[in-house]
Coordinates of C-alpha atoms and ligand atoms in Angstrom, one line a residue:
M1 CA 37.7 10.9 6.1
L2 CA 34.4 10.1 7.8
G3 CA 31.4 12.3 7.8
L4 CA 30.7 14.1 11.0
M5 CA 27.0 13.5 11.5
Q6 CA 25.3 12.0 14.5
D7 CA 25.1 8.2 15.0
W8 CA 21.5 7.7 15.2
P9 CA 20.6 4.0 14.8
L10 CA 17.5 3.2 12.6
L11 CA 15.4 1.5 15.3
C12 CA 11.8 0.3 14.9
H13 CA 10.8 2.1 18.3
R14 CA 12.1 5.4 17.1
V15 CA 9.1 5.2 14.9
I16 CA 6.5 5.1 17.5
D17 CA 8.4 7.5 19.5
H18 CA 8.2 10.0 16.6
A19 CA 4.5 9.2 16.1
A20 CA 3.7 9.7 19.7
I21 CA 5.5 13.0 19.9
Q22 CA 4.6 14.5 16.7
H23 CA 1.1 12.9 16.0
G24 CA 0.3 11.6 19.6
G25 CA -3.5 12.4 19.2
R26 CA -3.8 10.8 15.8
E27 CA -6.3 7.7 16.0
V28 CA -5.7 3.9 15.7
V29 CA -9.2 2.5 15.3
S30 CA -9.6 -1.2 15.3
R31 CA -12.4 -3.7 14.6
S32 CA -11.8 -5.7 17.9
V33 CA -11.7 -9.6 17.7
E34 CA -14.7 -9.4 20.5
G35 CA -16.7 -7.1 18.2
P36 CA -16.9 -3.6 18.8
L37 CA -14.8 -0.7 17.3
H38 CA -12.0 0.3 19.5
R39 CA -10.3 3.6 19.4
T40 CA -7.0 4.5 20.6
T41 CA -4.0 6.9 19.6
Y42 CA -0.4 6.6 18.9
R43 CA 0.4 7.8 22.3
E44 CA -1.4 5.4 24.0
V45 CA -0.1 2.7 21.8
R46 CA 3.4 3.8 22.6
R47 CA 2.7 3.8 26.4
R48 CA 1.1 0.3 26.4
A49 CA 4.0 -1.1 24.1
M50 CA 6.5 0.2 27.0
Q51 CA 4.3 -2.0 29.3
V52 CA 4.4 -4.8 26.9
A53 CA 8.3 -4.6 26.8
Q54 CA 8.5 -4.1 30.6
R55 CA 6.2 -7.3 31.1
L56 CA 8.1 -9.3 28.6
G57 CA 11.3 -8.7 30.5
R58 CA 9.6 -9.8 33.6
D59 CA 8.7 -13.1 32.1
G60 CA 12.2 -13.6 31.2
I61 CA 12.3 -12.6 27.5
K62 CA 15.6 -11.1 26.4
A63 CA 17.0 -9.3 23.5
G64 CA 17.1 -11.6 20.6
D65 CA 14.4 -13.9 21.7
R66 CA 11.7 -14.8 19.3
V67 CA 8.1 -14.1 20.3
A68 CA 5.3 -15.2 18.1
T69 CA 2.1 -13.6 17.2
L70 CA -0.9 -15.4 15.9
A71 CA -3.3 -12.5 15.5
W72 CA -5.4 -10.3 13.4
N73 CA -4.7 -6.6 12.6
T74 CA -5.5 -4.9 15.8
W75 CA -4.3 -2.1 18.3
R76 CA -3.1 -4.9 20.6
H77 CA -1.1 -6.7 17.8
L78 CA 0.3 -3.3 17.0
E79 CA 1.6 -2.6 20.5
A80 CA 2.9 -6.1 20.8
W81 CA 5.2 -5.6 17.7
Y82 CA 6.5 -2.2 19.3
G83 CA 6.8 -3.9 22.9
I84 CA 8.8 -6.9 21.4
T85 CA 11.0 -4.8 19.4
G86 CA 11.6 -2.1 22.0
L87 CA 12.9 -4.8 24.3
G88 CA 15.4 -6.0 21.4
A89 CA 13.4 -9.2 21.1
V90 CA 12.1 -10.4 17.6
Y91 CA 8.4 -10.4 16.6
H92 CA 7.7 -13.6 14.8
T93 CA 4.4 -13.3 12.9
I94 CA 2.6 -16.9 12.1
N95 CA -0.1 -17.1 9.3
P96 CA -2.8 -19.0 11.0
R97 CA -3.9 -20.2 7.6
L98 CA -0.9 -22.3 7.4
F99 CA -1.4 -26.1 8.0
P100 CA -1.0 -26.9 11.7
D101 CA 2.0 -29.0 10.8
Q102 CA 3.7 -26.1 9.3
I103 CA 2.8 -23.8 12.2
A104 CA 4.4 -26.4 14.5
Y105 CA 7.5 -26.5 12.3
I106 CA 8.1 -22.8 12.1
A107 CA 7.4 -22.0 15.8
N108 CA 9.9 -24.8 16.7
H109 CA 12.3 -23.6 14.0
A110 CA 12.3 -20.2 15.4
E111 CA 12.2 -21.4 18.9
D112 CA 9.5 -19.0 20.0
R113 CA 9.4 -18.5 23.7
L114 CA 6.1 -16.7 24.1
M115 CA 3.1 -16.4 22.0
F116 CA 0.4 -13.7 21.8
V117 CA -2.6 -15.2 20.2
D118 CA -5.9 -13.9 19.4
L119 CA -9.3 -15.5 20.7
T120 CA -10.1 -16.7 17.5
F121 CA -6.9 -19.0 17.3
V122 CA -7.0 -20.3 21.1
P123 CA -8.7 -23.5 19.8
L124 CA -6.2 -24.2 17.2
V125 CA -3.3 -23.7 19.5
E126 CA -4.7 -25.6 22.2
K127 CA -4.6 -28.6 19.9
L128 CA -1.2 -28.0 18.9
Q129 CA 0.5 -26.9 22.1
E130 CA 1.9 -30.3 22.9
R131 CA 3.9 -29.9 19.6
L132 CA 5.2 -26.5 20.8
P133 CA 7.4 -27.3 23.5
T134 CA 9.6 -24.0 23.5
I135 CA 6.5 -21.9 24.1
E136 CA 6.5 -20.9 28.0
R137 CA 3.4 -18.8 28.0
Y138 CA 0.4 -17.9 26.0
V139 CA -0.9 -14.2 26.2
V140 CA -4.4 -14.2 24.8
L141 CA -5.2 -10.7 23.1
T142 CA -8.1 -9.8 25.3
D143 CA -9.5 -8.7 28.5
A144 CA -10.4 -10.7 31.6
A145 CA -14.1 -10.5 30.9
H146 CA -13.6 -12.2 27.4
M147 CA -10.8 -14.6 28.6
P148 CA -11.9 -18.1 27.8
Q149 CA -11.4 -21.3 30.0
T150 CA -8.2 -22.6 28.2
S151 CA -5.7 -25.4 28.6
L152 CA -2.8 -23.3 27.0
R153 CA 0.3 -23.2 29.1
N154 CA 0.5 -20.3 31.7
A155 CA -2.3 -18.5 29.6
V156 CA -3.2 -15.0 30.7
A157 CA -5.2 -12.3 29.4
Y158 CA -3.2 -9.4 27.6
E159 CA -4.9 -6.7 29.6
E160 CA -4.4 -8.2 32.9
W161 CA -1.0 -9.2 32.0
I162 CA 0.3 -5.5 31.1
A163 CA -1.5 -4.2 34.1
E164 CA 1.0 -5.8 36.3
V165 CA 3.3 -3.3 35.3
D166 CA 3.7 0.4 35.3
G167 CA 5.3 1.3 31.9
D168 CA 8.2 2.9 33.5
F169 CA 10.6 1.6 31.1
A170 CA 13.4 2.6 28.6
W171 CA 13.7 1.2 25.2
V172 CA 16.9 -0.8 24.9
T173 CA 19.7 0.5 23.1
L174 CA 20.5 -1.7 20.1
D175 CA 22.8 -2.0 17.1
E176 CA 20.5 -1.0 14.2
N177 CA 21.4 -4.4 12.4
A178 CA 19.8 -6.2 15.3
A179 CA 17.0 -8.6 14.3
A180 CA 13.6 -6.9 14.8
G181 CA 11.1 -9.5 13.2
M182 CA 10.8 -12.6 11.4
C183 CA 8.4 -14.1 8.7
Y184 CA 8.3 -17.5 7.2
T185 CA 7.9 -17.9 3.4
S186 CA 5.0 -19.9 2.7
G187 CA 6.9 -22.7 1.4
T188 CA 5.1 -24.3 -1.5
T189 CA 8.1 -26.4 -1.9
G190 CA 9.9 -27.9 1.0
N191 CA 9.9 -26.3 4.5
P192 CA 9.0 -22.8 5.0
K193 CA 12.1 -20.6 5.4
G194 CA 12.5 -17.8 8.2
V195 CA 13.3 -14.3 6.9
V196 CA 14.7 -12.1 9.4
Y197 CA 14.2 -8.5 9.3
S198 CA 16.5 -5.8 11.0
H199 CA 15.6 -2.6 12.8
R200 CA 17.5 -1.0 10.0
S201 CA 15.9 -2.7 7.1
N202 CA 12.5 -2.1 8.6
V203 CA 12.9 1.6 9.0
L204 CA 14.5 2.2 5.6
H205 CA 11.8 0.1 4.0
S206 CA 9.3 2.2 5.6
M207 CA 10.9 5.3 4.7
M208 CA 10.9 4.1 1.0
A209 CA 7.3 3.1 1.4
V210 CA 5.7 6.3 2.2
A211 CA 7.1 8.2 -0.8
P212 CA 4.7 9.7 -3.5
D213 CA 5.5 7.1 -6.1
A214 CA 5.2 4.1 -3.7
F215 CA 2.3 4.3 -1.1
D216 CA 2.0 8.2 -1.3
L217 CA 1.3 8.3 2.3
S218 CA 1.1 11.5 4.5
V219 CA -0.3 12.7 7.9
R220 CA -3.4 13.7 6.2
D221 CA -4.2 10.1 5.3
A222 CA -6.2 7.5 6.9
I223 CA -4.9 3.9 5.8
M224 CA -6.4 0.7 6.1
P225 CA -4.1 -2.3 5.7
V226 CA -6.5 -5.0 5.0
V227 CA -3.4 -7.2 4.4
P228 CA -2.7 -8.9 7.7
F229 CA 0.5 -8.2 9.5
F230 CA 1.2 -11.9 9.2
H231 CA 1.5 -11.6 5.4
A232 CA 5.1 -10.5 4.1
N233 CA 5.8 -8.2 7.2
G234 CA 2.4 -6.8 6.9
W235 CA 3.7 -4.7 4.0
S236 CA 5.7 -2.7 6.6
I237 CA 2.4 -0.7 7.2
A238 CA 2.8 -1.1 11.0
F239 CA 5.8 1.1 10.6
S240 CA 5.1 3.2 7.6
A241 CA 1.7 4.6 9.1
P242 CA 3.3 5.8 12.3
M243 CA 6.1 7.2 10.5
T244 CA 3.8 9.6 8.6
G245 CA 1.4 10.1 11.7
C246 CA -1.6 9.2 9.4
K247 CA -4.7 7.9 10.9
L248 CA -4.6 3.9 11.0
V249 CA -7.6 1.9 10.7
L250 CA -7.3 -2.0 11.3
P251 CA -9.9 -4.4 10.3
G252 CA -9.5 -7.1 12.6
A253 CA -10.8 -10.7 11.7
K254 CA -13.7 -9.4 9.4
L255 CA -12.3 -9.1 5.9
D256 CA -15.5 -9.7 4.0
G257 CA -16.8 -7.3 1.4
A258 CA -19.4 -5.9 3.8
S259 CA -17.1 -5.1 6.8
V260 CA -14.1 -3.9 4.7
Y261 CA -16.7 -1.6 3.1
E262 CA -18.2 -0.3 6.2
L263 CA -14.9 0.7 7.6
L264 CA -13.7 2.3 4.5
E265 CA -16.5 4.6 4.8
S266 CA -17.2 5.2 8.4
E267 CA -13.4 5.9 9.2
G268 CA -12.6 8.1 6.1
V269 CA -10.1 5.8 4.7
T270 CA -8.1 7.3 1.9
M271 CA -5.6 4.6 1.2
T272 CA -6.0 0.8 1.6
A273 CA -3.7 -2.1 0.8
G274 CA -4.4 -6.0 0.1
V275 CA -4.5 -8.7 -2.0
P276 CA -6.8 -9.2 -5.3
T277 CA -9.1 -11.7 -3.6
V278 CA -10.0 -9.1 -0.8
W279 CA -11.0 -6.5 -3.4
L280 CA -13.1 -9.2 -5.4
A281 CA -15.2 -9.6 -2.3
L282 CA -15.3 -5.6 -1.8
L283 CA -16.3 -5.0 -5.5
A284 CA -18.9 -7.7 -5.5
H285 CA -20.6 -6.4 -2.2
M286 CA -20.5 -2.5 -3.8
E287 CA -22.0 -3.8 -7.0
A288 CA -24.5 -5.9 -5.4
N289 CA -25.8 -3.0 -3.4
G290 CA -25.2 -0.1 -5.5
L291 CA -22.7 1.4 -3.2
K292 CA -20.0 4.1 -3.9
L293 CA -16.6 5.1 -2.1
S294 CA -16.6 8.6 -0.7
T295 CA -13.1 9.0 0.6
L296 CA -11.0 6.3 -0.7
R297 CA -8.4 7.5 -3.2
R298 CA -5.7 4.9 -3.6
A299 CA -5.6 1.2 -3.5
L300 CA -2.4 -0.7 -3.3
I301 CA -3.1 -4.1 -4.9
G302 CA -0.3 -7.0 -4.6
G303 CA 0.4 -10.4 -3.4
S304 CA -0.8 -11.7 -6.9
A305 CA -1.4 -10.4 -10.2
C306 CA -4.1 -7.7 -10.3
P307 CA -6.7 -8.5 -13.1
R308 CA -7.2 -5.6 -15.5
A309 CA -10.8 -5.9 -14.9
M310 CA -10.3 -5.0 -11.2
I311 CA -8.1 -1.9 -12.0
Q312 CA -10.6 -0.9 -14.5
K313 CA -13.5 -0.9 -12.0
F314 CA -11.6 0.7 -9.2
E315 CA -10.4 3.6 -11.5
Q316 CA -13.6 4.0 -13.7
T317 CA -16.4 3.2 -11.4
Y318 CA -15.1 4.3 -8.2
N319 CA -12.7 6.8 -9.0
V320 CA -9.8 5.1 -6.9
H321 CA -6.3 4.9 -8.4
V322 CA -4.7 1.5 -8.2
A323 CA -1.1 1.2 -7.3
H324 CA -0.2 -2.5 -8.6
A325 CA 2.7 -3.7 -6.5
W326 CA 5.0 -6.7 -6.5
G327 CA 7.1 -8.2 -3.5
M328 CA 7.8 -10.9 -1.5
T329 CA 8.4 -12.0 2.1
E330 CA 12.2 -11.9 1.4
M331 CA 12.0 -8.2 0.3
S332 CA 10.4 -6.8 3.3
P333 CA 8.1 -6.9 1.0
I334 CA 7.9 -4.1 -1.6
G335 CA 9.9 -4.8 -4.9
S336 CA 8.2 -2.6 -7.3
I337 CA 5.2 -0.2 -7.7
C338 CA 3.5 0.9 -10.9
G339 CA 3.0 4.4 -11.7
I340 CA 2.7 6.2 -15.0
K341 CA 6.2 7.7 -15.5
P342 CA 6.3 10.9 -17.7
D343 CA 8.4 8.7 -20.3
Y344 CA 4.9 7.2 -21.3
G345 CA 3.4 10.7 -22.5
T346 CA -0.4 11.0 -21.9
P347 CA -1.7 7.6 -22.7
D348 CA -5.6 7.2 -22.9
F349 CA -7.6 5.1 -20.4
E350 CA -7.0 1.9 -22.1
G351 CA -3.1 2.9 -22.3
V352 CA -3.3 3.5 -18.7
L353 CA -4.6 0.2 -18.1
D354 CA -1.9 -1.6 -20.2
I355 CA 0.8 0.1 -18.1
K356 CA -1.0 -0.6 -14.8
M357 CA -1.1 -4.3 -15.5
K358 CA 2.6 -4.2 -14.9
Q359 CA 3.8 -4.6 -11.4
G360 CA 5.9 -1.7 -11.8
S361 CA 9.6 -0.2 -11.4
A362 CA 11.8 -0.5 -8.3
P363 CA 12.0 2.1 -5.7
F364 CA 15.1 3.4 -4.4
T365 CA 16.8 0.6 -2.4
V366 CA 15.8 -2.2 -4.8
E367 CA 17.8 -3.1 -7.8
M368 CA 16.5 -5.4 -10.4
K369 CA 17.5 -7.5 -13.3
I370 CA 16.1 -10.3 -15.4
A371 CA 18.4 -12.9 -16.6
D372 CA 18.2 -16.2 -18.9
D373 CA 18.7 -19.7 -17.3
A374 CA 22.6 -19.1 -18.0
G375 CA 22.5 -16.1 -15.8
K376 CA 23.0 -13.7 -18.6
D377 CA 21.0 -10.4 -18.6
V378 CA 18.1 -10.2 -21.2
P379 CA 17.1 -6.8 -22.6
W380 CA 14.8 -4.5 -21.1
D381 CA 12.4 -4.2 -24.1
G382 CA 9.0 -5.1 -22.4
K383 CA 9.0 -8.6 -24.5
T384 CA 11.8 -10.8 -23.4
F385 CA 11.1 -13.0 -20.4
G386 CA 13.8 -13.6 -17.8
R387 CA 14.3 -14.8 -14.4
L388 CA 13.7 -11.9 -11.9
M389 CA 16.7 -11.1 -9.8
V390 CA 16.9 -8.4 -7.1
R391 CA 19.4 -6.9 -4.6
G392 CA 19.0 -4.2 -2.0
V393 CA 19.2 -3.1 1.5
C394 CA 15.9 -4.7 2.3
V395 CA 16.3 -8.1 0.4
A396 CA 17.3 -11.0 2.5
R397 CA 20.9 -12.3 2.1
E398 CA 20.2 -15.7 3.8
Y399 CA 17.4 -17.5 5.5
F400 CA 17.2 -18.1 9.2
R401 CA 19.7 -21.1 10.4
G402 CA 21.2 -21.1 6.7
E403 CA 18.2 -23.0 5.4
G404 CA 18.4 -23.4 1.7
G405 CA 22.1 -22.4 1.8
D406 CA 23.7 -19.6 -0.3
I407 CA 20.6 -18.0 -1.8
L408 CA 22.6 -15.0 -3.7
D409 CA 24.4 -15.2 -7.1
P410 CA 27.9 -14.0 -7.4
D411 CA 26.9 -10.3 -7.7
G412 CA 24.7 -10.5 -4.8
F413 CA 21.4 -11.0 -6.7
F414 CA 18.6 -13.0 -4.9
D415 CA 16.8 -15.2 -7.5
T416 CA 12.9 -14.3 -6.9
G417 CA 11.6 -17.4 -8.5
D418 CA 9.4 -15.1 -10.7
V419 CA 9.8 -14.7 -14.6
A420 CA 9.1 -11.3 -15.8
T421 CA 9.8 -8.7 -18.5
I422 CA 11.0 -5.0 -18.2
D423 CA 10.0 -2.2 -20.5
P424 CA 12.6 0.3 -21.6
Y425 CA 11.1 2.7 -18.8
G426 CA 12.1 0.1 -16.1
N427 CA 8.5 -1.2 -15.5
M428 CA 8.5 -4.8 -14.8
Q429 CA 5.7 -7.1 -15.4
I430 CA 5.6 -10.6 -13.9
T431 CA 4.5 -13.4 -16.5
D432 CA 4.8 -16.3 -14.3
R433 CA 6.5 -18.2 -11.3
A434 CA 9.3 -20.0 -12.8
K435 CA 7.7 -23.2 -12.0
D436 CA 4.3 -22.4 -13.4
V437 CA 5.5 -21.0 -16.7
I438 CA 4.1 -23.0 -19.7
K439 CA 6.8 -24.4 -22.1
S440 CA 5.2 -25.1 -25.5
G441 CA 7.3 -26.2 -28.2
G442 CA 10.6 -24.4 -26.5
E443 CA 8.6 -21.1 -26.2
W444 CA 7.1 -19.7 -23.0
I445 CA 3.6 -19.0 -22.4
S446 CA 2.6 -16.7 -19.5
T447 CA -0.1 -18.1 -17.4
I448 CA -0.8 -15.0 -15.6
E449 CA -1.5 -13.2 -19.0
L450 CA -4.1 -15.8 -20.0
E451 CA -5.6 -15.7 -16.5
N452 CA -5.9 -12.0 -16.5
L453 CA -7.7 -12.2 -20.0
A454 CA -10.1 -14.9 -18.8
V455 CA -11.1 -13.0 -15.8
G456 CA -12.0 -10.0 -17.9
H457 CA -15.1 -12.0 -19.1
P458 CA -18.0 -10.8 -17.3
K459 CA -19.3 -14.2 -16.2
V460 CA -15.9 -15.6 -14.9
A461 CA -15.2 -15.1 -11.2
E462 CA -11.9 -16.6 -11.1
A463 CA -9.4 -18.4 -13.5
A464 CA -6.2 -20.1 -13.3
V465 CA -4.1 -21.9 -16.2
I466 CA -1.8 -24.7 -15.9
G467 CA 0.6 -26.6 -18.2
V468 CA -0.6 -30.1 -19.2
R469 CA 1.7 -32.5 -20.6
H470 CA 1.3 -32.8 -24.4
P471 CA 3.0 -35.4 -26.8
K472 CA 3.9 -33.0 -29.4
W473 CA 4.4 -29.7 -27.6
D474 CA 5.5 -30.8 -24.1
E475 CA 3.1 -28.7 -22.6
R476 CA -0.1 -26.8 -23.3
P477 CA -2.4 -24.6 -21.4
L478 CA -5.5 -25.8 -19.7
L479 CA -7.9 -23.1 -18.5
V480 CA -9.7 -23.7 -15.4
I481 CA -12.6 -21.4 -14.6
V482 CA -15.0 -20.5 -11.7
P483 CA -18.1 -19.1 -13.0
K484 CA -19.6 -16.2 -11.2
K485 CA -22.7 -17.1 -8.8
D486 CA -25.8 -18.3 -11.0
E487 CA -23.9 -17.9 -14.4
K488 CA -23.5 -20.5 -17.0
I489 CA -20.8 -20.3 -19.6
E490 CA -19.8 -22.3 -22.4
K491 CA -16.3 -23.1 -23.4
D492 CA -16.8 -21.6 -26.8
E493 CA -17.8 -18.2 -25.4
I494 CA -14.6 -18.0 -23.4
I495 CA -12.5 -19.0 -26.5
A496 CA -14.0 -16.5 -28.5
F497 CA -13.7 -13.9 -26.0
M498 CA -9.8 -14.6 -25.9
Q499 CA -9.5 -14.8 -29.7
G500 CA -7.5 -11.9 -31.1
K501 CA -6.2 -10.6 -27.7
I502 CA -3.3 -13.2 -27.7
A503 CA -1.1 -15.1 -30.0
K504 CA -2.9 -18.0 -31.6
W505 CA -0.5 -20.5 -30.3
W506 CA -1.1 -19.3 -26.7
M507 CA -4.8 -20.2 -26.8
P508 CA -5.5 -22.8 -24.2
D509 CA -6.3 -26.2 -25.7
D510 CA -9.3 -26.7 -23.5
V511 CA -11.6 -24.9 -20.7
V512 CA -12.8 -26.7 -17.7
F513 CA -15.3 -25.4 -15.2
V514 CA -14.9 -25.8 -11.4
D515 CA -16.6 -24.9 -8.0
E516 CA -13.5 -23.6 -6.3
I517 CA -9.8 -23.0 -7.2
P518 CA -7.7 -23.9 -4.2
H519 CA -5.7 -21.2 -2.6
T520 CA -2.3 -21.1 -0.5
A521 CA -2.3 -19.6 3.2
T522 CA -1.4 -16.2 1.7
G523 CA -4.4 -16.1 -1.0
K524 CA -2.3 -17.2 -4.1
I525 CA -3.7 -19.7 -6.5
Q526 CA -2.4 -23.2 -5.5
K527 CA -1.2 -24.4 -8.8
T528 CA 0.4 -27.5 -7.4
A529 CA -2.9 -28.8 -6.1
L530 CA -4.5 -28.0 -9.5
R531 CA -1.7 -29.8 -11.3
E532 CA -2.3 -32.7 -9.1
R533 CA -6.1 -32.7 -9.6
F534 CA -5.7 -32.6 -13.4
K535 CA -2.6 -35.1 -13.6
D536 CA -4.4 -37.6 -15.6
Y537 CA -6.2 -35.1 -17.9
T538 CA -5.8 -35.2 -21.6
F539 CA -7.0 -32.7 -24.0
P540 CA -10.0 -33.5 -26.2
T541 CA -8.0 -33.0 -29.4
Q542 CA -5.3 -35.2 -28.2
A543 CA -7.7 -37.9 -27.2
A544 CA -9.2 -37.6 -30.7
A545 CA -5.9 -37.9 -32.6
E546 CA -4.6 -40.9 -30.5
Ligands
LIG1 P1 5.1 -13.9 -0.6 O1 6.4 -13.9 -0.2 O2 4.1 -14.8 0.0 O3 4.5 -12.5 -0.5 O4 5.1 -14.4 -2.2 C1 5.8 -13.6 -3.0 C2 5.4 -13.9 -4.5 O5 4.0 -13.6 -4.8 C3 6.3 -13.3 -5.5 O6 7.6 -14.0 -5.8 C4 5.2 -13.3 -6.7 O7 5.3 -14.7 -7.3 C5 4.0 -13.2 -6.1 N1 3.6 -11.9 -6.2 C6 3.4 -11.0 -5.5 N2 2.9 -9.7 -5.8 C7 2.5 -10.0 -7.2 C8 2.0 -9.4 -8.1 N3 1.6 -8.1 -8.1 N4 1.8 -9.8 -9.3 C9 2.2 -11.1 -9.5 N5 2.7 -12.0 -8.6 C10 2.8 -11.4 -7.4

């Protein structure tokens, strides 16, 4: 017997319809790429998204076609997403920080037909366009007054382009399983692989994301996603914000501490989301200028491990709750969010920090397990490391064009490539990427834990730990440190600081100081580059012994 409820496909454009009807006047404020702040509303975003859809149709774009965006978070980018999905086409966000070769590879692999491009990236694409044969037209996200002279194929200014149609358009009717968006993994090994979100997965993911134990987002909030739309589906905020009707603040191209701070304060932002490096810059700016935060109450931090010192600063100095989250492009992207479950009782502040260092528990729609190398489940005791595997309605089942082959185990779980522990209350903690974990004398050492500890030292700006070949132990940890500006630190200071806080055999065998640690296009420490740099390194103790 079937249920007798209505068939109401979960489609992305239903989200902007809802926002326009129920919260039509709510503001969408952007720092425009041209400079000034720009204000619009959900009602207007929807109206102009209809023009985008209609105009794309006039350019011959059809349902299922891929349309690239190479753009910052602004109202125009938001309109483009809804216009693309409302026509049944597929938004394909491209990360401009990728190497040009990778950009060419993924635009060709996706066979993008049209590209929305911000002014910032016009020079980059001009150099690349010979290698992007599938792109028939470039729509520059600006108006006629700011349109540059450009050699881009069929280039047109966005405002002029949409002004050619009246917006008298009806969203196309689609199967909710139709593709809505695409994002390629950053591909640290091999070519980037395309993850294809469906309308259904985007809508369900956003419903999950707004819940109190996740983003905790309501119509009374003002959210600023500092995380760009081109990182891991923009953490779904382009859908979850309009779903609740909260105010949306988009930071455009300026992600430095001062610019982010200015918007947080001037727009009354209550909730924000981004990777730790962005918050490092914000905290440094506030500290240097003796600033406070008057409206921000919650910061969602993920993408890489959030250091304890950062959680402490936000919570203690600025009275902002940190929600530490973990996810992946392949997961739409939320996989877990950390909160203090009642099971923990009422921990003191240090206890709260211990818990918040974990990446958290899986929300409904995500199933998690940890397994050993043989695929056997390992216990949820908060200590045993295992490969983190996930399954759920917003988790990829395969990559675009079947790249990488079968990516699920026989039970349908996807191997995240992360190593983690899970405590008895279901809170997961990432200890490493599987390929970064240090195997010393047959035991595993968590590089993330060592890094977290090192950045807790007041003179350390950033830290990375890599495994270096060792004749006796196979691998031993080498700690690489970027000191804070104008600070001088000695190796012994760091070692003394770490002593007693970790098992003796986890202690790095050496500490080296560098000016900069390399990062990937999504802001993660690029351990492959560090390993390459230190490939001929030998530990002083080892050299003495030889
Ligand atoms: P991406 O698909 O680019 O978002 O990268 C996903 C990967 O980022 C995950 O598999 C993790 O290795 C890492 N990651 C994301 N969030 C966190 C976090 N909170 N702590 C540690 N690693 C994280």
